Tab-separated table of C-alpha atoms in Angstrom:
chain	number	residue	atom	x	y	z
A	1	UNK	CA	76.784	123.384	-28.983
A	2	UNK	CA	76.086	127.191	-29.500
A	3	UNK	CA	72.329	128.301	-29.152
A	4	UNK	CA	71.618	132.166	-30.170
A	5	UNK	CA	68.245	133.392	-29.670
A	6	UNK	CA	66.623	136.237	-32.122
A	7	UNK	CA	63.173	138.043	-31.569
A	8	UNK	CA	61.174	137.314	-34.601
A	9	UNK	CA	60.549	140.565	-35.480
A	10	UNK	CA	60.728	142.006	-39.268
A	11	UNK	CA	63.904	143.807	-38.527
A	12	UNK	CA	65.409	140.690	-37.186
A	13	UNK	CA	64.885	138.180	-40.377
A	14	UNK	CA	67.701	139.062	-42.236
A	15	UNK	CA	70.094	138.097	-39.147
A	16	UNK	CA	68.412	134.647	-38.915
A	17	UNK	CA	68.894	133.853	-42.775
A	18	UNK	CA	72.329	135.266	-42.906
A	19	UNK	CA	72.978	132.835	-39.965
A	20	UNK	CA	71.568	130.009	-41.953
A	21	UNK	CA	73.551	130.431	-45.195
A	22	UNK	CA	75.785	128.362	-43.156
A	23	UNK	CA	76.017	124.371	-43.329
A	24	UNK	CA	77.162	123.994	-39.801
A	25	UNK	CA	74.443	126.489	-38.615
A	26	UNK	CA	70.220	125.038	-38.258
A	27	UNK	CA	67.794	127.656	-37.705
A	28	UNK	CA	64.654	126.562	-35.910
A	29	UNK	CA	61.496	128.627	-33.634
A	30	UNK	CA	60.573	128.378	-30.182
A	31	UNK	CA	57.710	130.000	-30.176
A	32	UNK	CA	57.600	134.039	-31.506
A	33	UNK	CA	61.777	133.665	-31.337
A	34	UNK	CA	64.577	131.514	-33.755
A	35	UNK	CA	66.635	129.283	-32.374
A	36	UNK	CA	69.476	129.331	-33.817
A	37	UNK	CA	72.108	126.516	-32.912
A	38	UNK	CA	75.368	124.798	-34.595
A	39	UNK	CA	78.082	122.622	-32.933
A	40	UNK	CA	80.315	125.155	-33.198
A	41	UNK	CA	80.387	128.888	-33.948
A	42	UNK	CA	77.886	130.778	-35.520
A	43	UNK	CA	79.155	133.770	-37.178
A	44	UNK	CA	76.699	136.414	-38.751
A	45	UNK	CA	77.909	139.271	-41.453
A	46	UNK	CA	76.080	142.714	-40.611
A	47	UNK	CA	76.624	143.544	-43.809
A	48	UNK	CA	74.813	140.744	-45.175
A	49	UNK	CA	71.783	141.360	-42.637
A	50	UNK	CA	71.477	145.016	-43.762
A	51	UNK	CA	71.069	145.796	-40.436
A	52	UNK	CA	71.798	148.928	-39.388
A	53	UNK	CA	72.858	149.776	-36.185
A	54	UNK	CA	69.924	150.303	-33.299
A	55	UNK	CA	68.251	146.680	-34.931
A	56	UNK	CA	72.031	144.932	-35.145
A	57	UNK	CA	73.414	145.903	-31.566
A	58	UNK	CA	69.745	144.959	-29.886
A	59	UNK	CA	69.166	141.866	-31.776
A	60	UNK	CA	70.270	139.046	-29.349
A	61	UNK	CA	67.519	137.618	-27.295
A	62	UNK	CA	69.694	135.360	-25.888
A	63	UNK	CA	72.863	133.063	-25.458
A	64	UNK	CA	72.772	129.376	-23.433
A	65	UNK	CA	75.284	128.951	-20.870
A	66	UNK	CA	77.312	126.752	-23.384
A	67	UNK	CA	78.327	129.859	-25.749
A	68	UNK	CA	79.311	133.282	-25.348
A	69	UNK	CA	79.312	135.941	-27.699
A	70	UNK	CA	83.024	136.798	-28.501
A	71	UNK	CA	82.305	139.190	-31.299
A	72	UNK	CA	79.392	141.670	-31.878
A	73	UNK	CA	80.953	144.977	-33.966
A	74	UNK	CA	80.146	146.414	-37.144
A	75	UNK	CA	81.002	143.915	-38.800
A	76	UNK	CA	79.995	140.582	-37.189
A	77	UNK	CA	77.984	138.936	-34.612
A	78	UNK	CA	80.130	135.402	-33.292
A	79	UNK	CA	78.609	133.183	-30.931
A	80	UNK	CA	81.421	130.474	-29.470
A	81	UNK	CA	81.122	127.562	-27.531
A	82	UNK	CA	82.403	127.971	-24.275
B	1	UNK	CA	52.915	138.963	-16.083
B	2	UNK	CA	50.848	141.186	-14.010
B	3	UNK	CA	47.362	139.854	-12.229
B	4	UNK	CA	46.536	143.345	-11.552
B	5	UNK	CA	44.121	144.957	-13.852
B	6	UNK	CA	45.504	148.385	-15.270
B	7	UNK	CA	43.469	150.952	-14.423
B	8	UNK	CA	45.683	154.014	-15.298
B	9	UNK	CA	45.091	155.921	-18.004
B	10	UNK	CA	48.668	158.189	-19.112
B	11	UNK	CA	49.997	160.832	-17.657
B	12	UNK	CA	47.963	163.641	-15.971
B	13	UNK	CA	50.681	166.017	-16.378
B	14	UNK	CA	54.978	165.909	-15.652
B	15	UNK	CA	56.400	169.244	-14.242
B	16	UNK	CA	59.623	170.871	-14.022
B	17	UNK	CA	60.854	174.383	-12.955
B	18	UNK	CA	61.484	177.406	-15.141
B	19	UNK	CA	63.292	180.345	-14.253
B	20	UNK	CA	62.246	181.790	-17.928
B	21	UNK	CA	58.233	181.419	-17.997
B	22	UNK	CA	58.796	184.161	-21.306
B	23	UNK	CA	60.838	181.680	-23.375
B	24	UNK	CA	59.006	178.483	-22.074
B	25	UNK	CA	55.710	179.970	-23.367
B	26	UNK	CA	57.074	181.234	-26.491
B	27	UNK	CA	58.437	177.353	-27.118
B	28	UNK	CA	55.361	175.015	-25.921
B	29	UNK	CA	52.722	177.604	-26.908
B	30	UNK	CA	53.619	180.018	-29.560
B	31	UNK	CA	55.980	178.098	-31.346
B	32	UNK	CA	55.183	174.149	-30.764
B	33	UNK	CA	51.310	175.009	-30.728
B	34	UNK	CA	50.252	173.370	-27.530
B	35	UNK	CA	47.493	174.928	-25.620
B	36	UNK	CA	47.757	176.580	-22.558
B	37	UNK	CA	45.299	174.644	-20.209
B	38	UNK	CA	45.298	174.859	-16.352
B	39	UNK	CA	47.254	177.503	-13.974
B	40	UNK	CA	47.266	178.045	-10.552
B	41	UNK	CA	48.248	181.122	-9.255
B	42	UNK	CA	49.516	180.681	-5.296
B	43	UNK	CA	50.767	182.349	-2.600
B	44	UNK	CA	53.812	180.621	-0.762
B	45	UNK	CA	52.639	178.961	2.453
B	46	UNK	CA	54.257	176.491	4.485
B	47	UNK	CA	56.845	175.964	6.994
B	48	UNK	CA	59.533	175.980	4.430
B	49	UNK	CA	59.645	179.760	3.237
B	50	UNK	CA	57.723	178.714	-0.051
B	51	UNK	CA	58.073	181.603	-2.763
B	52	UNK	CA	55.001	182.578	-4.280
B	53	UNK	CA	54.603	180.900	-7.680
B	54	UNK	CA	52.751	179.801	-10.439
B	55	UNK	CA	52.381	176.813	-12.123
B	56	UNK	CA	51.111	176.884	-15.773
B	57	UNK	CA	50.063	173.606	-18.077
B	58	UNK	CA	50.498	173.067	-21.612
B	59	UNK	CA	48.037	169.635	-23.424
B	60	UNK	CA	50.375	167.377	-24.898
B	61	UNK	CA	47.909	166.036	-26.599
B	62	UNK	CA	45.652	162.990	-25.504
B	63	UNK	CA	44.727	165.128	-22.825
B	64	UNK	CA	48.120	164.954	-20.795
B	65	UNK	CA	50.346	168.274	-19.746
B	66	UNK	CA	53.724	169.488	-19.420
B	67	UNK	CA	53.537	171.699	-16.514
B	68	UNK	CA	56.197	174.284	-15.224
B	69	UNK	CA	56.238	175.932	-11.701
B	70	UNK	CA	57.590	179.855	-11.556
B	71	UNK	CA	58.695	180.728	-8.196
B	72	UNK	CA	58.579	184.702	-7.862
B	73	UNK	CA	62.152	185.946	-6.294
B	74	UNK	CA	63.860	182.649	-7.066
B	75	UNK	CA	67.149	182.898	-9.174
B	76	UNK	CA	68.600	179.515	-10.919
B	77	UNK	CA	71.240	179.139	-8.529
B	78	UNK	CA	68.469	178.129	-5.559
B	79	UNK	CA	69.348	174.813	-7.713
B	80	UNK	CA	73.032	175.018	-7.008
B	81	UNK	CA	75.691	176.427	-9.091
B	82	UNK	CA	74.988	176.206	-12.882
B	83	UNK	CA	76.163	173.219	-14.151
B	84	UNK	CA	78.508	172.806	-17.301
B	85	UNK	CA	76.017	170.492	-18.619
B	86	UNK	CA	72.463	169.488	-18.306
B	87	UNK	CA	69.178	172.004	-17.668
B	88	UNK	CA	68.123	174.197	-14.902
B	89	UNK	CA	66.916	171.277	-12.847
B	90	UNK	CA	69.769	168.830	-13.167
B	91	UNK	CA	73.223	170.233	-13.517
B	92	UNK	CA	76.163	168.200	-14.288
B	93	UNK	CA	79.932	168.632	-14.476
B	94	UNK	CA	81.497	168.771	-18.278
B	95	UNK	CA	82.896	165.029	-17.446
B	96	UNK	CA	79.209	163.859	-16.885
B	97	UNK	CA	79.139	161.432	-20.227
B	98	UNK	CA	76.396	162.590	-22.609
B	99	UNK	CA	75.013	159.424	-22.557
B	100	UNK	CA	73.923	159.639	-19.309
B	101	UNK	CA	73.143	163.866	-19.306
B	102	UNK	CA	70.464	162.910	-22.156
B	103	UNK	CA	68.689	159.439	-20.465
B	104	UNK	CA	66.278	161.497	-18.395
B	105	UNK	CA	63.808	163.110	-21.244
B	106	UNK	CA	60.658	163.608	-22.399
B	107	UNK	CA	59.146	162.334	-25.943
B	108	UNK	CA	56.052	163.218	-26.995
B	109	UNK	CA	53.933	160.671	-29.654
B	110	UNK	CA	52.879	161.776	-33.112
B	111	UNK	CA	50.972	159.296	-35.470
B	112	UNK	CA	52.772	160.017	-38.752
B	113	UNK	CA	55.399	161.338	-40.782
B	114	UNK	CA	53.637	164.210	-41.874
B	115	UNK	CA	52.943	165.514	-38.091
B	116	UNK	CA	56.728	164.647	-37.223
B	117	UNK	CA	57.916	166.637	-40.225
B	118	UNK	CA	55.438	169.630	-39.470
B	119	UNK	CA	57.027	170.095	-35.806
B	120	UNK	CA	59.902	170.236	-36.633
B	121	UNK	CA	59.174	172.786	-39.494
B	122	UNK	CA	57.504	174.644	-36.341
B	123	UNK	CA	60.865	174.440	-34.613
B	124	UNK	CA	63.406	174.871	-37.377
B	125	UNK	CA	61.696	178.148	-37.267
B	126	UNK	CA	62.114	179.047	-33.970
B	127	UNK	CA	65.280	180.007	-31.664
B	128	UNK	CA	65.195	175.995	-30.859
B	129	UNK	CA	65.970	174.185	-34.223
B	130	UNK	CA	65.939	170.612	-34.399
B	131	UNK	CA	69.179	168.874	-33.000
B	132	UNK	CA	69.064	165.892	-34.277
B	133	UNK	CA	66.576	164.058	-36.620
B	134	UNK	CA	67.071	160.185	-36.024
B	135	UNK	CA	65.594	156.786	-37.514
B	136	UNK	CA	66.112	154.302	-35.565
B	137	UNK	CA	64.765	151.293	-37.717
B	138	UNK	CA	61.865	151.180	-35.965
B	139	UNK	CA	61.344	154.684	-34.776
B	140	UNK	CA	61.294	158.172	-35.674
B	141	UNK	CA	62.279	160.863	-33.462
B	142	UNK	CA	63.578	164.687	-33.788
B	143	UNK	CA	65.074	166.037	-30.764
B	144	UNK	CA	66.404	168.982	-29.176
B	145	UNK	CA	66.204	171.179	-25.937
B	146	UNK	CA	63.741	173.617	-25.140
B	147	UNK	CA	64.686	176.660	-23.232
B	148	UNK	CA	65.287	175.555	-19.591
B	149	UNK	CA	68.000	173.021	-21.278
B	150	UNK	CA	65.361	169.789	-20.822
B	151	UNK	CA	65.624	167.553	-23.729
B	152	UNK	CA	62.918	167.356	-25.610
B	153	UNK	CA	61.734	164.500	-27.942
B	154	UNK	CA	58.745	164.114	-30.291
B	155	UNK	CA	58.650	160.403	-31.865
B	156	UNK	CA	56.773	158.377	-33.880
B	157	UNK	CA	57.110	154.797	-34.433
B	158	UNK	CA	57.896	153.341	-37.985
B	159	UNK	CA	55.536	149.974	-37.410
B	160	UNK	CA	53.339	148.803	-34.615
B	161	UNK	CA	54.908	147.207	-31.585
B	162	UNK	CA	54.114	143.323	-31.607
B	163	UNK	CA	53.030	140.835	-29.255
B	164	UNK	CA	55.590	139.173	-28.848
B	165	UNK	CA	57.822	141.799	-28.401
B	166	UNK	CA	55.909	142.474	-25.049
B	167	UNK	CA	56.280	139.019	-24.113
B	168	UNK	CA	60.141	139.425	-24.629
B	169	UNK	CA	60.215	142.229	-22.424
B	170	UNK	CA	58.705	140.640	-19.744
B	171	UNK	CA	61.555	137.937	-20.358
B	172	UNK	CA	64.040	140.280	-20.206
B	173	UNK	CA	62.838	142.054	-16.839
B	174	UNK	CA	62.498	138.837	-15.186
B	175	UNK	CA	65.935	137.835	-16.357
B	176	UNK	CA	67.351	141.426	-15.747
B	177	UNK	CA	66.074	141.108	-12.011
B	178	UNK	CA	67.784	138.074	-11.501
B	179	UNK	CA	71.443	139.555	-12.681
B	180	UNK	CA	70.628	142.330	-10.620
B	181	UNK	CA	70.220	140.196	-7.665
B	182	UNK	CA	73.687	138.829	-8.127
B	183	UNK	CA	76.945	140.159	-7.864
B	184	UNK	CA	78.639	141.734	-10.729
B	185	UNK	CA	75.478	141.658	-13.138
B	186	UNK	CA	76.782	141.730	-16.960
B	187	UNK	CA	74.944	142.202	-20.516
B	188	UNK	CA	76.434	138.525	-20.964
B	189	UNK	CA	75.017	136.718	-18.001
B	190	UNK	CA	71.216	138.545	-18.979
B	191	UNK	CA	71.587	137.279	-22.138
B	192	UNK	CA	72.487	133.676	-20.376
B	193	UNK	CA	69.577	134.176	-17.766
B	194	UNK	CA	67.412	135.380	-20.891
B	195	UNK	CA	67.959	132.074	-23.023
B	196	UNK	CA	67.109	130.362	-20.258
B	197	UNK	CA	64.271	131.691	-19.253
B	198	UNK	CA	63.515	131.240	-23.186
B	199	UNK	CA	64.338	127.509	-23.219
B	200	UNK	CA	62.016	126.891	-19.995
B	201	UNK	CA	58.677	129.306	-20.766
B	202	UNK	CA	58.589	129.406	-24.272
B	203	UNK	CA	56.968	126.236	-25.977
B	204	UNK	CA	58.557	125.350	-28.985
């Protein structure tokens, strides 16, 4: 299980529903953040988010113990489980 | 989160040395438009051969200051030799990395477009053009150094900051203290810390 957290902020809602455009990946909230969890990966196109780059390289709230990011460039943001 | 109630109210006034009081006044008064405000005019006294001096003020708006502090008979190098980088205060080697020559900086608020755009029209003017114009998603800033080599920022911000957003920066200084208090403290193991601290405080 991979669980990536995301500050829901308005710059930040594009890299939650690029997240959940995949199957494998649920996107839920705690609270003001989304939870974002899948048994495996989760993988997240920059391109897709339109993020540019102070909102894309700041946009990780958090990572449980059981993933670690192994990717976060210009192009993606990958969260695998450990 | 803090018990303590906040009783401070900004900043009475940051201050710096200037070995070019001419320029400096030219830049924050003549061409930036702040007003001059407060000086004190004094004698050196004290055990430590304390050079006459005088320290002038400029309102930053909000009723804050920028202050500076002449020192009569005083060349730069009282400060060390001149550095390859930074200002007159802090001088740095050319293999200082930028990033960290730049951290330590002032930025001044505006509330709108308009005012950001008319500063830097008053500096694009001057002999200290705007360096750098930047959006950063969320904020606005121009940027360059004024003429003691101190950065000098004026921002304003593109939407207001959220709740939330303060709650996730109390998160992330509680987490950040307990990396710290570790060895070896990583971006990674915050971000670990962080969730967790997310998982446990947050309700869901």
């Amino acid at each position: 299980m991979t669980t990536l957290y995301v500050l829901d902020v308005p710059e930040n809602v594009a890299v939650a529903t690029v997240a959940e455009e995949d199957p494998a990946v649920t996107v839920g909230h705690r609270g003001d953040y989304f939870e974002i969890t899948a048994d495996g990966p989760i993988v997240i196109d920059r391109r897709a988010t339109g993020c540019r780059h102070a909102v894309w390289y700041s946009c990780v709230a958090g990572v449980a113990r059981d993933g670690r990011i192994t990717q976060h460039d210009k192009n993606a943001l990958r969260v695998d489980p450990v | 989160m803090s018990e303590q109630d906040h009783r401070v109210r900004g900043v009475d006034h940051v201050a710096f040395p200037t070995f070019d009081p001419a320029a400096t006044v030219r830049f924050y008064r003549d061409v930036l438009g702040f007003p001059v405000v407060h000086s004190i005019c004094a004698a050196g006294w004290g055990p430590e051969n304390h050079p006459d001096f005088i320290h002038f003020f400029f309102d930053i708006g909000n009723g804050d200051r920028i202050a500076f502090f002449y020192y009569f008979g005083t060349p730069p190098e009282v400060g060390g030799p001149a550095g390859e980088k930074g200002d007159v205060h802090a001088r740095f080697g050319a293999d200082v990395p930028e990033y960290f020559v730049r951290s330590r900086h002032l930025a001044i608020h505006v509330d709108s477009e308009e005012d950001l755009l008319e500063y830097r029209r008053r500096l694009d003017a001057s002999s200290w053009p705007v360096e750098m114009q930047i959006r950063h998603e969320t904020i606005e800033s121009i940027y360059t150094h004024d003429p003691n080599g101190y950065m000098f920022e004026i921002t304003r911000a593109l939407r207001p900051v959220l709740p939330q957003e303060d709650v996730d920066a109390e998160l992330t200084v509680d987490a950040l203290l307990d990396v710290v208090a570790e060895p070896e403290p990583t971006f990674g193991k915050l971000l670990a810390r962080k969730a967790e601290l997310i998982a446990s405080r947050v309700p869901v």
